[in-house]
Short mmCIF file of C-alpha atoms in Angstrom, two decimals:
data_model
loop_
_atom_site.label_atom_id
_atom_site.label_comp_id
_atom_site.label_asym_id
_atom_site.label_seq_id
_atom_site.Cartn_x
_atom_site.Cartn_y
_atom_site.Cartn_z
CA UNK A 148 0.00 0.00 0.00
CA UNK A 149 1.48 3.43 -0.89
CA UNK A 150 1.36 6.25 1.17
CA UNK A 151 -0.33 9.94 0.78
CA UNK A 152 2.82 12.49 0.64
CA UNK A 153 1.89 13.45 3.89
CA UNK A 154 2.75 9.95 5.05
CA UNK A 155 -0.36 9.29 6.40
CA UNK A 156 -2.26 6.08 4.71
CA UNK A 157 -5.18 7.64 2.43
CA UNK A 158 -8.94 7.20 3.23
CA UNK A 159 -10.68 4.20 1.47
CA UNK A 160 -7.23 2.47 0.06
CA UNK A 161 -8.06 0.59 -3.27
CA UNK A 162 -7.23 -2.93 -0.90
CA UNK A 163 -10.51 -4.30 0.32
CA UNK A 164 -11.08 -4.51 4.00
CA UNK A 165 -11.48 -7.81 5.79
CA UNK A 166 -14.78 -9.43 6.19
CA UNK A 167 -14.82 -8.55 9.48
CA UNK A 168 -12.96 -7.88 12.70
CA UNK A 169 -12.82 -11.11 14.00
CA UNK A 170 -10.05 -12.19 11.60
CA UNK A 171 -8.23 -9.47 11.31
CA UNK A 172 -7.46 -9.59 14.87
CA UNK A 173 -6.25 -12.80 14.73
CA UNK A 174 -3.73 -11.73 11.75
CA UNK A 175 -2.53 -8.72 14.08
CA UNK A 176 -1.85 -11.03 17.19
CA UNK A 177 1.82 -12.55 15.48
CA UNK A 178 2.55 -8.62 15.05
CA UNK A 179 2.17 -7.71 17.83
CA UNK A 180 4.31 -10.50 19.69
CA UNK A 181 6.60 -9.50 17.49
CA UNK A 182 6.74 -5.59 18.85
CA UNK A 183 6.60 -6.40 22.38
CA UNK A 184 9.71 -8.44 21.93
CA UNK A 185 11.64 -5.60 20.41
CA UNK A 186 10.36 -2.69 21.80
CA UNK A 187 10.05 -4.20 25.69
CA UNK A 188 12.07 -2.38 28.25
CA UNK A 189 11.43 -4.65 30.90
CA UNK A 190 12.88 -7.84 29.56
CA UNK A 191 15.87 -7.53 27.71
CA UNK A 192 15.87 -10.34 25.51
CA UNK A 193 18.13 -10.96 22.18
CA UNK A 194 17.15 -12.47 19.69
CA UNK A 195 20.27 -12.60 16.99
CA UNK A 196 22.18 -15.34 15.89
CA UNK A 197 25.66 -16.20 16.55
CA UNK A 198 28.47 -18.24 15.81
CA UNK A 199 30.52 -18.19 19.16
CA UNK A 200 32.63 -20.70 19.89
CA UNK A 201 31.67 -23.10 22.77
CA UNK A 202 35.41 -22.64 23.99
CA UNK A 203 35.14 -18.88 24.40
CA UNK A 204 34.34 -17.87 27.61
CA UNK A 205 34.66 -14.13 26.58
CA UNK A 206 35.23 -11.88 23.56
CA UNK A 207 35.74 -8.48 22.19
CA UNK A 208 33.63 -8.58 19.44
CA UNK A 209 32.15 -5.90 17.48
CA UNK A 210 29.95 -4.70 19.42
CA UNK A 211 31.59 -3.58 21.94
CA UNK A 212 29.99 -5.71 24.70
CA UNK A 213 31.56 -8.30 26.63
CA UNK A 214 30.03 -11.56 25.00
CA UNK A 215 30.11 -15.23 27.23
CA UNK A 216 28.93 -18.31 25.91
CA UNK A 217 26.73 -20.28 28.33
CA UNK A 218 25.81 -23.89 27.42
CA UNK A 219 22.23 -25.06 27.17
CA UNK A 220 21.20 -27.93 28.51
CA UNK A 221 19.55 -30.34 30.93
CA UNK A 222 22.85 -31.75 32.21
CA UNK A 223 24.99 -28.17 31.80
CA UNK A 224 22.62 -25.19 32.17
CA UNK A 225 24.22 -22.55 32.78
CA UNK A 226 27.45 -23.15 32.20
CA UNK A 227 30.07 -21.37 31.12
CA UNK A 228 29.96 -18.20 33.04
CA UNK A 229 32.98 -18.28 35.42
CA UNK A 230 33.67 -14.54 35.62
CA UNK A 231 30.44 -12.80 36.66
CA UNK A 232 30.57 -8.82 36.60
CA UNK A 233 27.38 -6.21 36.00
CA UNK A 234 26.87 -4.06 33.20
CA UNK A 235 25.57 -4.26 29.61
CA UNK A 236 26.96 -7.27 28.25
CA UNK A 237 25.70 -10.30 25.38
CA UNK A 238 25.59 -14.09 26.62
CA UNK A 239 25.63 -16.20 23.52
CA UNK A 240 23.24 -19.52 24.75
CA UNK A 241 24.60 -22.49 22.55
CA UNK A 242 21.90 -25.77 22.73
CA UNK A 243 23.77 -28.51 23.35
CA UNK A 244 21.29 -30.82 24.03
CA UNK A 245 18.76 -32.34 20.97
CA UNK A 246 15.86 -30.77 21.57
CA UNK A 247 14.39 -27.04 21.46
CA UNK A 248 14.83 -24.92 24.56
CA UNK A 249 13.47 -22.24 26.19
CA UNK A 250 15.91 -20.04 28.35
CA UNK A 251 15.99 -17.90 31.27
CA UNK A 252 18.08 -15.79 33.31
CA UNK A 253 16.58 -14.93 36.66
CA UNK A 254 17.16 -14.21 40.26
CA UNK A 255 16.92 -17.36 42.02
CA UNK A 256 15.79 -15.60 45.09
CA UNK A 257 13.07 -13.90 43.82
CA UNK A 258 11.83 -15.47 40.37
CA UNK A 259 12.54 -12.44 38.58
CA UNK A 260 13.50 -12.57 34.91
CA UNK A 261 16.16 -10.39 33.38
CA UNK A 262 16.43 -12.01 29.90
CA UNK A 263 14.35 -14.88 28.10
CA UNK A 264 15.56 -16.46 24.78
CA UNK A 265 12.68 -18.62 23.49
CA UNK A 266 12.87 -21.82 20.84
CA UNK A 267 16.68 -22.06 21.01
CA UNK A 268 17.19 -25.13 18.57
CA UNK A 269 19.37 -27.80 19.14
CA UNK A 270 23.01 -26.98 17.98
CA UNK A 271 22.48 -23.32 17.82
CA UNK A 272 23.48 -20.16 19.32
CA UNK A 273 21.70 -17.21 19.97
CA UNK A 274 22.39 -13.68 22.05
CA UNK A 275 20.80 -12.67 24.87
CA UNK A 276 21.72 -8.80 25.83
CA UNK A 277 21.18 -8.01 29.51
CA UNK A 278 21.67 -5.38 32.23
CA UNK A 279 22.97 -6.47 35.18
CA UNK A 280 23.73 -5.34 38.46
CA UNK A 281 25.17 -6.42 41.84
CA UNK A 282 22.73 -9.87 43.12
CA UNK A 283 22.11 -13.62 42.31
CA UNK A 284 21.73 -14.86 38.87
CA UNK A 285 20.79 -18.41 37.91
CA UNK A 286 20.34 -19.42 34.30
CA UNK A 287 17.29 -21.58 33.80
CA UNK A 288 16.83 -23.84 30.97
CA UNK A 289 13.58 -25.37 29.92
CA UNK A 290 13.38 -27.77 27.41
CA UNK A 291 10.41 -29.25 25.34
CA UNK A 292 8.71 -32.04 27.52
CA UNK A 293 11.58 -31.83 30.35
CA UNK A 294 11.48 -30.13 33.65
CA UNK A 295 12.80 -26.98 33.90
CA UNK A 296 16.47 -27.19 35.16
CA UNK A 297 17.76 -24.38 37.21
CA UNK A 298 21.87 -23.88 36.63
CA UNK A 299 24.31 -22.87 39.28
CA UNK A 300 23.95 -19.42 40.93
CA UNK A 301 26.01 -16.74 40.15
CA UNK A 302 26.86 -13.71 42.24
CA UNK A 303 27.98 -10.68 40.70
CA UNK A 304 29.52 -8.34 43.54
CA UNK A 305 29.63 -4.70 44.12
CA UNK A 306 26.70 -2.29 44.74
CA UNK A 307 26.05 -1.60 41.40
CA UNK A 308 21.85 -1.35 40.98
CA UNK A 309 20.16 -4.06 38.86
CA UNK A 310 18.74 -3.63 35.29
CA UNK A 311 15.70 -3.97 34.06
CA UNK A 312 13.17 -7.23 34.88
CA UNK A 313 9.89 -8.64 35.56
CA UNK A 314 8.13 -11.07 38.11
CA UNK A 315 6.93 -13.89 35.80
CA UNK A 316 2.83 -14.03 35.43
CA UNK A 317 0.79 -17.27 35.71
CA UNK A 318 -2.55 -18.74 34.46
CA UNK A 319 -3.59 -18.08 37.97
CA UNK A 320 -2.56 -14.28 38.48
CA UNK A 321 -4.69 -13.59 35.44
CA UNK A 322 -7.94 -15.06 36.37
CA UNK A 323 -9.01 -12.64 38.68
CA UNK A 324 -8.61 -9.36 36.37
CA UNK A 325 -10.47 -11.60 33.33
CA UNK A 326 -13.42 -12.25 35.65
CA UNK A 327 -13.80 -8.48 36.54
CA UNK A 328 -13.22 -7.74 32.89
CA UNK A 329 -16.00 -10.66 31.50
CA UNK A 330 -18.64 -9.20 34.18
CA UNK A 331 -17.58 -5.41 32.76
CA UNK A 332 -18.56 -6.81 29.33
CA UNK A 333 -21.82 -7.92 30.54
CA UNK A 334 -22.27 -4.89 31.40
CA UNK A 335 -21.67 -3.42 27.99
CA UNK A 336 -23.64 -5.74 26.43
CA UNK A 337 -26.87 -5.03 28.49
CA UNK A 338 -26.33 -1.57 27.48
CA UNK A 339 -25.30 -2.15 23.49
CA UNK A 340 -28.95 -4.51 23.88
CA UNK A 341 -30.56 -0.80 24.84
CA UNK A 342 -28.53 1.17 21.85
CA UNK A 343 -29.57 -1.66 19.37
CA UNK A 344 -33.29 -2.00 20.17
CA UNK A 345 -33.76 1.91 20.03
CA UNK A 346 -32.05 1.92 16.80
CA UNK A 347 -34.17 -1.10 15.73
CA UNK A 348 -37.35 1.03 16.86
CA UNK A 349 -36.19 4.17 14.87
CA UNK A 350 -36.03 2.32 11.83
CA UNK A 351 -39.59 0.27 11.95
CA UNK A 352 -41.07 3.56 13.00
CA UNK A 353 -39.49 5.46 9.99
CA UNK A 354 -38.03 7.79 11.75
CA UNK A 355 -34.18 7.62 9.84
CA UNK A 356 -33.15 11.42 11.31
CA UNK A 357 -33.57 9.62 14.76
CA UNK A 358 -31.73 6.43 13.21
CA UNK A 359 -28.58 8.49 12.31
CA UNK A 360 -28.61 10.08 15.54
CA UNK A 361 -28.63 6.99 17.53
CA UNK A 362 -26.55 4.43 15.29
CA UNK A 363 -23.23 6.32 17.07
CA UNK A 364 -23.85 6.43 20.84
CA UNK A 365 -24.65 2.14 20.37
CA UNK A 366 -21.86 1.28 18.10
CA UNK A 367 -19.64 2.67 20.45
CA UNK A 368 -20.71 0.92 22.88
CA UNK A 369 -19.78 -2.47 21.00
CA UNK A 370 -16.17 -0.55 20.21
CA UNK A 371 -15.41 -0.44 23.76
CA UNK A 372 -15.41 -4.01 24.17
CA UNK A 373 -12.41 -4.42 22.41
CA UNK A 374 -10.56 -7.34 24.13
CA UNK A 375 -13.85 -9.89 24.21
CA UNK A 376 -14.00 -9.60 20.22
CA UNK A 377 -11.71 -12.78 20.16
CA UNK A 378 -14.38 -14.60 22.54
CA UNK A 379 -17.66 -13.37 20.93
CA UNK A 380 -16.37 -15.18 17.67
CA UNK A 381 -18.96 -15.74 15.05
CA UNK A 382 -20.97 -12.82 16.23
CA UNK A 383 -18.90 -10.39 15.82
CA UNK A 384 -19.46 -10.64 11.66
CA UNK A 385 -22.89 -10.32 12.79
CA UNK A 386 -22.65 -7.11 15.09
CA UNK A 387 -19.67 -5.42 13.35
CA UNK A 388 -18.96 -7.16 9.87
CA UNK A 389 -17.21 -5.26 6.99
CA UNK A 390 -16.95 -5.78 3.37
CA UNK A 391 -14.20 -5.08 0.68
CA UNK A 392 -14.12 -1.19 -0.32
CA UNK A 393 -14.83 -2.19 -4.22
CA UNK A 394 -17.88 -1.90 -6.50
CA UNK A 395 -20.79 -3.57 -5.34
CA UNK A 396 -19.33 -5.57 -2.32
CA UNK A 397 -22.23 -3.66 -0.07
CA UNK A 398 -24.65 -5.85 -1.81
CA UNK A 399 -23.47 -9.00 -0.43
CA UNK A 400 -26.23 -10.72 1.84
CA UNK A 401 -23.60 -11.68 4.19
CA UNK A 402 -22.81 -7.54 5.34
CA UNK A 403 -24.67 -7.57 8.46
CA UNK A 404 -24.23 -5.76 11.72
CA UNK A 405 -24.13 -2.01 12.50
CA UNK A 406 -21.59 -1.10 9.22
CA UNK A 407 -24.53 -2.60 6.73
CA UNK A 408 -26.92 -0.08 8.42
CA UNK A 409 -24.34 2.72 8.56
CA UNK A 410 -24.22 2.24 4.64
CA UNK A 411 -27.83 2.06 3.95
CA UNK A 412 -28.52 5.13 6.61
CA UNK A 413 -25.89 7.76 5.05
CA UNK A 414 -26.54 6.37 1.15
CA UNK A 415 -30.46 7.19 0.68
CA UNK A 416 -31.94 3.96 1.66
CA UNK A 417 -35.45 3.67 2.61
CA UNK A 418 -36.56 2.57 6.15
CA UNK A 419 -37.94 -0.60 4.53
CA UNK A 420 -34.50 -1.92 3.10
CA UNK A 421 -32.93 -1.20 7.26
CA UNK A 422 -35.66 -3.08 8.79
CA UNK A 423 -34.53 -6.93 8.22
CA UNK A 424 -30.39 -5.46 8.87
CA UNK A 425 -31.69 -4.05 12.11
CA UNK A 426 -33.85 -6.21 13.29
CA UNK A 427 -30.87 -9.14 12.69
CA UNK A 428 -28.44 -6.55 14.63
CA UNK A 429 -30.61 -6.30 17.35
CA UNK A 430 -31.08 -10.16 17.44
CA UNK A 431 -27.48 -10.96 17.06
CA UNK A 432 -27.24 -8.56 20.07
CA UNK A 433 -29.60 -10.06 22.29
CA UNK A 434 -28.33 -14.01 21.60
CA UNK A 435 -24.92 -12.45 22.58
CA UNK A 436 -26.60 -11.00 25.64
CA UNK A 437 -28.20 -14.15 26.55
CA UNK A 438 -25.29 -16.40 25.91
CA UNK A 439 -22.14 -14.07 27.54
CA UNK A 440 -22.87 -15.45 30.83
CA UNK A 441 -21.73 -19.11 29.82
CA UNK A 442 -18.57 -17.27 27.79
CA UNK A 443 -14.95 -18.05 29.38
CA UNK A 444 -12.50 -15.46 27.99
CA UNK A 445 -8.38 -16.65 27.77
CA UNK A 446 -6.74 -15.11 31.04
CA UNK A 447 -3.23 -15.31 28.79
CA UNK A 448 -4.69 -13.46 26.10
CA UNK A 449 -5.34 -9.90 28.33
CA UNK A 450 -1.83 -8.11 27.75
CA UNK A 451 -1.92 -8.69 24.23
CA UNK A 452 -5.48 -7.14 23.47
CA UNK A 453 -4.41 -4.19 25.03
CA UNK A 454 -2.10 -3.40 22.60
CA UNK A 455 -4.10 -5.10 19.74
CA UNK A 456 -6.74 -2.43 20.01
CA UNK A 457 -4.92 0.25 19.62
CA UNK A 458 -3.41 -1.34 16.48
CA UNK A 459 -6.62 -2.17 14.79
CA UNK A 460 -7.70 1.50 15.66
CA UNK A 461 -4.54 2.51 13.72
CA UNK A 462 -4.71 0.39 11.00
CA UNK A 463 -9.00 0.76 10.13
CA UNK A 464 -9.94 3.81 11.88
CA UNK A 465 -7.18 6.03 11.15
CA UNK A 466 -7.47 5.24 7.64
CA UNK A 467 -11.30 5.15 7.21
CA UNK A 468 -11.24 1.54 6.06
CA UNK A 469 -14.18 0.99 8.19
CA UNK A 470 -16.01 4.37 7.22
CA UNK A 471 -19.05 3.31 5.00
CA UNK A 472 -20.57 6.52 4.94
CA UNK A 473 -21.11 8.12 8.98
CA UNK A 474 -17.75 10.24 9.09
CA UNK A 475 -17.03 9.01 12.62
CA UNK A 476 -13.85 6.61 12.30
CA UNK A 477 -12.39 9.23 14.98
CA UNK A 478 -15.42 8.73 17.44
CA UNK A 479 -14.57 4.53 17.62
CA UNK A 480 -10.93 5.65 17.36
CA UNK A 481 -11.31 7.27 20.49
CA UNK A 482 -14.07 4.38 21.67
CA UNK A 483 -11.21 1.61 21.17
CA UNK A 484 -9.09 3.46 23.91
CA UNK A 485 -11.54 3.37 26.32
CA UNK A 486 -12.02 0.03 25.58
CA UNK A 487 -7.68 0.15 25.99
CA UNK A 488 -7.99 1.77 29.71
CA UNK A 489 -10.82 -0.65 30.65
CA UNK A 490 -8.33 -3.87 30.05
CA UNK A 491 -5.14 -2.24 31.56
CA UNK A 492 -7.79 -0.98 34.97
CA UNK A 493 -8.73 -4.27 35.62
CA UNK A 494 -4.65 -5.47 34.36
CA UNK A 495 -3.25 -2.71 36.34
CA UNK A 496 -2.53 -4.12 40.05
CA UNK A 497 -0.13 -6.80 38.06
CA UNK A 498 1.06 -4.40 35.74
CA UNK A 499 2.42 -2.09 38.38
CA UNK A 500 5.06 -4.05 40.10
CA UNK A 501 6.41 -5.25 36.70
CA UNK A 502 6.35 -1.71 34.19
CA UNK A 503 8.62 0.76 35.13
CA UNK A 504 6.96 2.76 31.95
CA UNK A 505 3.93 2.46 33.61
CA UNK A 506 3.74 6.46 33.78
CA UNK A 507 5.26 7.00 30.39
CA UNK A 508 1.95 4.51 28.98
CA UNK A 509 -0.31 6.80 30.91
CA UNK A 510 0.67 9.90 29.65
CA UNK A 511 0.97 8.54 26.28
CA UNK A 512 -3.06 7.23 26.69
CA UNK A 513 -3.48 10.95 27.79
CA UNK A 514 -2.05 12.65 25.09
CA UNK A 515 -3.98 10.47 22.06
CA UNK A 516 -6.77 10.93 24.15
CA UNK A 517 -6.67 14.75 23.88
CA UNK A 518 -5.76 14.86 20.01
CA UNK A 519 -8.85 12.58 19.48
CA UNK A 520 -10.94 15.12 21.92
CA UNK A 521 -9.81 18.14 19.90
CA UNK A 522 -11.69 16.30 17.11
CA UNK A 523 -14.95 15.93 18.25
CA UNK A 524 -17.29 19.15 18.06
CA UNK A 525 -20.90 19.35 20.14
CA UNK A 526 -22.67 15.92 18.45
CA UNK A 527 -20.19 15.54 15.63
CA UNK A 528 -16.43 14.25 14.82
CA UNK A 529 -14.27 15.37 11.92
CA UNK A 530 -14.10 13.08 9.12
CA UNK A 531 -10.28 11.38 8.16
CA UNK A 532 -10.44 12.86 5.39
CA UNK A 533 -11.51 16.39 6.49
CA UNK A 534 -8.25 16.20 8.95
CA UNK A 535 -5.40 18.98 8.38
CA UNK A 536 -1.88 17.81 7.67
CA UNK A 537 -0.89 18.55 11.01
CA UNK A 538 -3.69 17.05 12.52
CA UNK A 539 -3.21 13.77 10.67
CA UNK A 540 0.98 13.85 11.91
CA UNK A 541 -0.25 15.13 15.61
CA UNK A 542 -2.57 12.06 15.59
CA UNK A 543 -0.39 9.65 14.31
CA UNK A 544 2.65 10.25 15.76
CA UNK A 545 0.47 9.80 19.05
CA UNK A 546 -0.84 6.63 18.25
CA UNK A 547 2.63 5.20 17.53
CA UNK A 548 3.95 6.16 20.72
CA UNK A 549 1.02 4.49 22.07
CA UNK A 550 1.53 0.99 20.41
CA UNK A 551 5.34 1.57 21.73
CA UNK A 552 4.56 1.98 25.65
CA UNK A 553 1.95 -0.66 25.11
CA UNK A 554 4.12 -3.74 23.38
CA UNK A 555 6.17 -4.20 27.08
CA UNK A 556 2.11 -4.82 28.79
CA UNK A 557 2.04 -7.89 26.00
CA UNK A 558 5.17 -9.16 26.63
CA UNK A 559 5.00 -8.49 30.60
CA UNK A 560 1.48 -10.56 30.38
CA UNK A 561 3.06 -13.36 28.56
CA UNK A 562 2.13 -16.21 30.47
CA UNK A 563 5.80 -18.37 30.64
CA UNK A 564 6.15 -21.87 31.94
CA UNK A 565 8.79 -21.61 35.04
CA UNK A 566 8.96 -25.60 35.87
#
């Protein structure tokens, strides 16, 4: 896709949209591991490959930093690392065992992790760049259908404070926060059930002035539920379905949901045409309704929706992909981080023990917050299109920084097997 000269992605791009949002979450999730583990602050992991020699117990290689290979294994974990000292420095983890590993380096004491290397295959080597400071390290290696195995501890001396790291989460941590999240989304869904039926009654009476007016304030409602998308599954085509920007693609009797009566509501359709898409909306609602309470969300999936909505807001809403007619792609922009804060609320007593950005996140929520505010005048948002240069930079620029002091809450939230 080619970009406006303004660097900002044009409204409407000639690529169609996905059939709805369902999927296209599910395509952002691999991007989004992918950002946490390079932009994270609070785990300094590596990730390059090497070619250190198992002999080598330390180098001067390009770099700069002071490299030291550490063996990989169930019968040597850890070792390798005879001259422990803090500071900035690579250690190159060589498998020598025949299976794929997983590999830690934590404080024995405490369980916290400083650096994590994940599918280390047999016979390789990989780098993993740490901070350290003055305390107990222990390398811990955890290979494919063994138990974990916990090398020798290492004390590096001094006073020197220690780097960044983060208190491992489990399946259990997590269940609490997704309870109080489900029973916030029940709530929701009670009151997207009131936003749907009044639309549904502003269309049988006629009354489309009233429809247009009220199709907003309930599809925002559904916009704020961001991180239970993955969970509602098939009825999310039927609540918020889209269709491929080319000629003729609104016709298909699959668009459904609150989009296909956005279309027919801003492009001259009669009441008559709305009344089966709104009365299915309404339905598809309602089952939801009735069937949430029986839902069970992933706990392990929480940290990564966080960040996910913000980059679906990014990718559909910034660029009017989604706008089929209303204007108000800034309006669920702005929707999707509420639906951002309600997550990281209920995420937030775990989160703040383990993000030291924690601060840096808020004020970045703050700030894309306002420029979204700025847009919205008395009952009505500015179109993408309608947006300055300026505006379109200001509002970018604040949505990137966003989806950077979000990718450490995926990776923090990573739920990783420690026996």
């Amino acid at each position: 896709m080619s970009a406006a000269p303004d660097g900002i992605v044009p409204p409407h791009p000639p690529e169609p949209a996905r059939p709805n949002r369902f999927r296209r979450w599910q395509a952002a999730a691999a991007v989004v591991v992918v950002a946490a583990a390079v932009t994270a602050t609070v785990l300094a992991a590596g990730a390059g490959g090497g070619s250190s020699s198992p002999d080598a117990k330390a180098t001067a290689p390009a770099d700069g930093l002071r490299h030291t290979v550490i063996e990989v294994s169930t019968g040597t974990c850890g070792r390798g690392w005879i001259r422990p000292q803090a500071g900035t420095q690579v250690f190159d983890l060589h498998n020598t065992s025949s299976t794929a590993s997983e590999v830690d380096l934590t404080d024995p004491r405490t369980g916290l992790i400083y650096g994590e290397v994940e599918g280390l295959a047999p016979g390789t080597t990989r780098a993993m760049t740490v901070d350290l400071g003055s305390g107990s390290y222990a390398f811990k290696c955890l290979e494919n259908d063994a138990d974990a195995v916990t090398g020798p501890t290492v004390v590096v001396a001094g006073k020197q404070p220690q780097g960044p790291a983060a208190a491992p989460v489990n399946q259990h941590d997590l269940i609490p926060p997704t309870l109080a999240y489900q029973k916030w989304v029940g709530q929701r869904i009670d009151e997207l059930a009131a936003g749907t039926g009044k639309l549904k009654a502003d269309i049988d009476g006629g009354d489309l002035a009233a429809a247009r007016r009220d199709w907003l304030p309930a599809h925002l409602v559904y916009e704020r539920m961001g991180a239970a998308y993955d969970t509602f599954g098939d009825a999310d085509a039927a609540i918020n379905g889209t269709v491929a920007r080319t000629p003729g693609a609104t016709a298909d009797k699959d668009f459904a949901g609150f989009h296909r009566i956005e279309y027919g509501l801003w492009h001259g359709e009669s009441a008559a045409s709305l009344r089966a898409p709104a009365a299915a909306l309404d339905g598809a609602v309602r089952t939801l309704q009735k069937e949430w309470p029986q839902a069970r969300m992933d706990p392990a999936a929480m940290g990564l929706r966080a960040h996910e909505i913000v980059e679906n807001a990014e990718q559909f809403e910034l660029t009017a992909r989604t706008d089929y007619g209303s204007g108000t792609n800034l309006a669920t922009a702005r929707a999707n981080l509420d639906g951002t804060r309600a997550i990281l609320g209920r995420l937030r007593g775990l989160l703040e023990p383990r993000d030291t950005g924690l601060a840096k996140l808020d004020a970045a929520l703050d700030r894309t917050q306002a420029a979204l505010d700025a847009q919205h005048h008395g009952a009505a948002w500015t179109p993408v299109d309608k947006l300055t240069h300026a505006q379109r930079q200001q509002i970018n620029a604040d949505f990137g920084d966003l989806l950077e002091q979000l990718a450490p809450v995926a990776a923090i939230f990573e739920v990783r097997r420690t026996a």
